[in-house]
Short mmCIF file of C-alpha atoms in Angstrom, two decimals:
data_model
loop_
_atom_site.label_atom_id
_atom_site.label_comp_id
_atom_site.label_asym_id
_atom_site.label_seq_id
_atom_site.Cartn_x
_atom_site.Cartn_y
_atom_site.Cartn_z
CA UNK W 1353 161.23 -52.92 -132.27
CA UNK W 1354 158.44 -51.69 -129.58
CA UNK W 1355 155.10 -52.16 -130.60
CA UNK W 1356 152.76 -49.02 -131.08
CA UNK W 1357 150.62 -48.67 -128.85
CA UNK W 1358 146.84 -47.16 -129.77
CA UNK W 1359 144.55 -45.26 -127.94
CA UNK W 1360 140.62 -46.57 -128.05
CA UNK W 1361 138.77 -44.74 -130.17
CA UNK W 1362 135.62 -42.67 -128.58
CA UNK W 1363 132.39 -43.68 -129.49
CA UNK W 1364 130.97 -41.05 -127.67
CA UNK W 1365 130.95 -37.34 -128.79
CA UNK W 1366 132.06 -34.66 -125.93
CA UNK W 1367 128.92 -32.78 -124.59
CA UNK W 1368 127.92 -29.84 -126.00
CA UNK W 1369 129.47 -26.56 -124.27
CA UNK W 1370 127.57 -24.83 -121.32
CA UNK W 1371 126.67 -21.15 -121.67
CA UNK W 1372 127.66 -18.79 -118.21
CA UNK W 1373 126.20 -15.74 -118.05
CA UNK W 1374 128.11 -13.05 -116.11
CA UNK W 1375 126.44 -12.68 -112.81
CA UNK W 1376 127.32 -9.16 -112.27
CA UNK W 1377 128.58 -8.41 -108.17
CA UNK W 1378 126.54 -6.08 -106.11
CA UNK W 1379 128.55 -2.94 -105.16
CA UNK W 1380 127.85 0.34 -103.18
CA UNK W 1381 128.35 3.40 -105.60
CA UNK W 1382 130.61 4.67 -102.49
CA UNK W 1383 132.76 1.52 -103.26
CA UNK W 1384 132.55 2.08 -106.59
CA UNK W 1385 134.45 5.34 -105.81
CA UNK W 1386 136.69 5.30 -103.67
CA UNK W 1387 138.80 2.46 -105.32
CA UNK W 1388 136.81 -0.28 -106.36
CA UNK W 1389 136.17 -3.81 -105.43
CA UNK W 1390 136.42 -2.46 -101.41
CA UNK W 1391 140.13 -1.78 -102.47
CA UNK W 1392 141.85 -3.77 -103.93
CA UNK W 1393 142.91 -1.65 -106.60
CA UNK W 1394 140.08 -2.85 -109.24
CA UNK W 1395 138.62 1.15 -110.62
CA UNK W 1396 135.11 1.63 -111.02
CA UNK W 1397 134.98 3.47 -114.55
CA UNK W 1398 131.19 3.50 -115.34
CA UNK W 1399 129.75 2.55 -118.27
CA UNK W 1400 131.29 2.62 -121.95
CA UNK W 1401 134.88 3.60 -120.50
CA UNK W 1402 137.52 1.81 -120.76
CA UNK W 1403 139.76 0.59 -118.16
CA UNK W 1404 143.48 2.26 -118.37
CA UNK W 1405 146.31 -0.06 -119.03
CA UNK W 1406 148.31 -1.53 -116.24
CA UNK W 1407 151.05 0.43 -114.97
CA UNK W 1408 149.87 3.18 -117.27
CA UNK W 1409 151.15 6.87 -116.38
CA UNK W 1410 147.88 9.35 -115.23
CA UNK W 1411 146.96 11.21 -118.43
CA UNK W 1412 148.16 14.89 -118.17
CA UNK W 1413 146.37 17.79 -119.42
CA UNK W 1414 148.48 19.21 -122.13
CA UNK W 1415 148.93 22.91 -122.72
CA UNK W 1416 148.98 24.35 -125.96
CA UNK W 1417 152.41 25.34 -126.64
CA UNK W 1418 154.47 27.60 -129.17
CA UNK W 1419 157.63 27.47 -130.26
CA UNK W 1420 160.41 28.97 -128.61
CA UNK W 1421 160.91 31.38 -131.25
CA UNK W 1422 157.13 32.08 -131.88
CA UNK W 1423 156.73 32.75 -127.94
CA UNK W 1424 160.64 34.90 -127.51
CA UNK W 1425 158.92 36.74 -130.76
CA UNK W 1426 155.92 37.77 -129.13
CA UNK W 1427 158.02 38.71 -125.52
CA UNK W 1428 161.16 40.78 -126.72
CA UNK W 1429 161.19 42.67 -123.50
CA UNK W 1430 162.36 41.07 -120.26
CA UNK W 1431 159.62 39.24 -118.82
CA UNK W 1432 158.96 39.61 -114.99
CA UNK W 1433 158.49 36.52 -112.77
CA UNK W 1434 158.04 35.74 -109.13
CA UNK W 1435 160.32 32.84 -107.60
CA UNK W 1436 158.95 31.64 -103.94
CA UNK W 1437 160.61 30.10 -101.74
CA UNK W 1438 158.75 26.71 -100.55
CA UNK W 1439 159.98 26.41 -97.82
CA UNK W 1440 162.57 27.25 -95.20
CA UNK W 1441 166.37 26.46 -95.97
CA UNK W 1442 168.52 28.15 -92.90
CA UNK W 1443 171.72 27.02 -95.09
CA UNK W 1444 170.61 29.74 -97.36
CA UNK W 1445 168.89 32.18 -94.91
CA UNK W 1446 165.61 31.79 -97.11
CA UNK W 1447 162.00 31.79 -95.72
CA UNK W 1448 159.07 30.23 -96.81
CA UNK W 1449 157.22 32.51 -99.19
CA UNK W 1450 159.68 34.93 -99.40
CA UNK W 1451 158.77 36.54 -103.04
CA UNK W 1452 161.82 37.00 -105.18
CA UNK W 1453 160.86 39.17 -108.31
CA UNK W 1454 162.74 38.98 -111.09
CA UNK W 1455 162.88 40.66 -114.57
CA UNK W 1456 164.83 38.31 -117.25
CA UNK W 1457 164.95 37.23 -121.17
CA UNK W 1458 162.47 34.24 -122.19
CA UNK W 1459 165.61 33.11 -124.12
CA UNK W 1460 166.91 32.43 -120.73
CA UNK W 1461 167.47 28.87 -120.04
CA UNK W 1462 166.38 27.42 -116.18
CA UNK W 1463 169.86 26.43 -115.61
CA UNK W 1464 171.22 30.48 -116.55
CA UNK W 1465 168.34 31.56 -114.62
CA UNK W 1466 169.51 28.80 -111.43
CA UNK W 1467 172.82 30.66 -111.88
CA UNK W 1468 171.53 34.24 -112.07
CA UNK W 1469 169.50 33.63 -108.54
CA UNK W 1470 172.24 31.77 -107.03
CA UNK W 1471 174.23 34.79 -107.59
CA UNK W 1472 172.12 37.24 -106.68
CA UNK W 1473 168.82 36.26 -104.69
CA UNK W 1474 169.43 33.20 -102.94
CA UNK W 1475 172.76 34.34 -101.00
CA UNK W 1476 174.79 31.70 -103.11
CA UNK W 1477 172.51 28.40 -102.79
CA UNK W 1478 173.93 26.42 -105.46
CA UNK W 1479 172.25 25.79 -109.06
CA UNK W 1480 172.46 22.68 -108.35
CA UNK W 1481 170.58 22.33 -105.37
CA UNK W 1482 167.94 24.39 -106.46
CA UNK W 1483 164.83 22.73 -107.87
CA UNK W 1484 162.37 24.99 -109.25
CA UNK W 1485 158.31 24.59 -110.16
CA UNK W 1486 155.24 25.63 -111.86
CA UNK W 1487 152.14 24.75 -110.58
CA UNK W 1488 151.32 23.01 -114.43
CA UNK W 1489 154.16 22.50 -116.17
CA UNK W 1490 156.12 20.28 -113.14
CA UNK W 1491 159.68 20.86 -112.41
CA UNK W 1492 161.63 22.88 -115.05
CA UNK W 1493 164.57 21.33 -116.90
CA UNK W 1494 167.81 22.93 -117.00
CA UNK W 1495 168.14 22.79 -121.04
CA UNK W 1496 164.89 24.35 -121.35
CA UNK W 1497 165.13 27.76 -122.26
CA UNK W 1498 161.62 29.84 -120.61
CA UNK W 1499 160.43 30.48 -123.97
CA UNK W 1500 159.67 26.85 -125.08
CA UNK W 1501 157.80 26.42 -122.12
CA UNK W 1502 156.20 29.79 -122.64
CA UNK W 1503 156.74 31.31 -119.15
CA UNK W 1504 156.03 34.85 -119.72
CA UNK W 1505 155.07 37.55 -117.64
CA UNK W 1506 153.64 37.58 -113.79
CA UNK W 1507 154.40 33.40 -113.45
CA UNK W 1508 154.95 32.26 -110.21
CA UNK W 1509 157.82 29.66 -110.06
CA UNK W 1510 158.66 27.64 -106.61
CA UNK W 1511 161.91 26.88 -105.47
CA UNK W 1512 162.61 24.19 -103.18
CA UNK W 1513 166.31 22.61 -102.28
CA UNK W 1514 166.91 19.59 -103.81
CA UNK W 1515 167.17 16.57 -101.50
CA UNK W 1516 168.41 13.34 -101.60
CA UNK W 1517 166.28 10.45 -100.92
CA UNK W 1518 166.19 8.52 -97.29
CA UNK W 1519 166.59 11.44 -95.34
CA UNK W 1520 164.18 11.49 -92.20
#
């Protein structure tokens, strides 16, 4: 058998802990704005607010919504929009701001209403190359239908062609 070894005990106790206070940094308020610590990506949030989370999403303003069938309720008549073009797309002979108006159902889903300007407005630019916008609801999502996101009449919807990434 080994012998076990022992450690000498301390006769000494440790010394007591040493208090830091935070020495706060000097900073212009224009630093302070425009990005923080000169920056480096460390926000300026004033006093009392708290910092967001890392790789936290923006907070968006949410609209009040109602439900499909509330909103198609209080719209039974066609509602009448205006689809812009966003650009130009020669493939399509479409212009920037060209104004398409249209007068459709708000039980109309985006990807029937894709198919319904393809057809008819956009001299045959396929659904799925169109992408189409409002200014604060983002793009739309084909399985949406226009009355759960309570488009009604007079909004203004952009359509751009959908491209693929790492084109120059």
């Amino acid at each position: 058998q080994q012998p076990i070894l022992m450690a000498p005990a301390l006769s000494a106790a440790p010394p007591p802990p040493v208090a830091i206070a935070p020495v706060p940094l000097p900073m212009a308020p224009s630093l302070m704005m425009m990005g923080g610590l000169m920056g480096m990506g460390l926000p300026y949030m004033g006093m009392g607010q708290p910092l967001p989370a890392m790789g936290a999403a923006p907070e968006k303003k949410m609209r009040e919504l109602l439900s499909a069938e509330e909103f198609a309720a209080r719209h039974p008549a066609p509602v009448q929009l205006e689809v812009i073009v966003s650009a130009n797309e020669p493939t399509w002979n479409l212009q920037a701001n060209q104004v398409i108006h249209i007068q459709v159902p708000v039980t109309m889903s985006v990807k029937e209403l894709k198919e319904l300007l393809s057809t008819h407005h956009v001299n045959g630019m396929p659904p799925g190359k169109q992408q189409l916008k409002i200014q604060d609801i983002g793009f739309l999502k084909d399985t949406s239908t226009l009355a759960a996101l309570n488009i009604g009449d007079g909004t203004n919807i952009e359509l751009s062609a959908k491209s693929r990434g790492g084109k120059k």
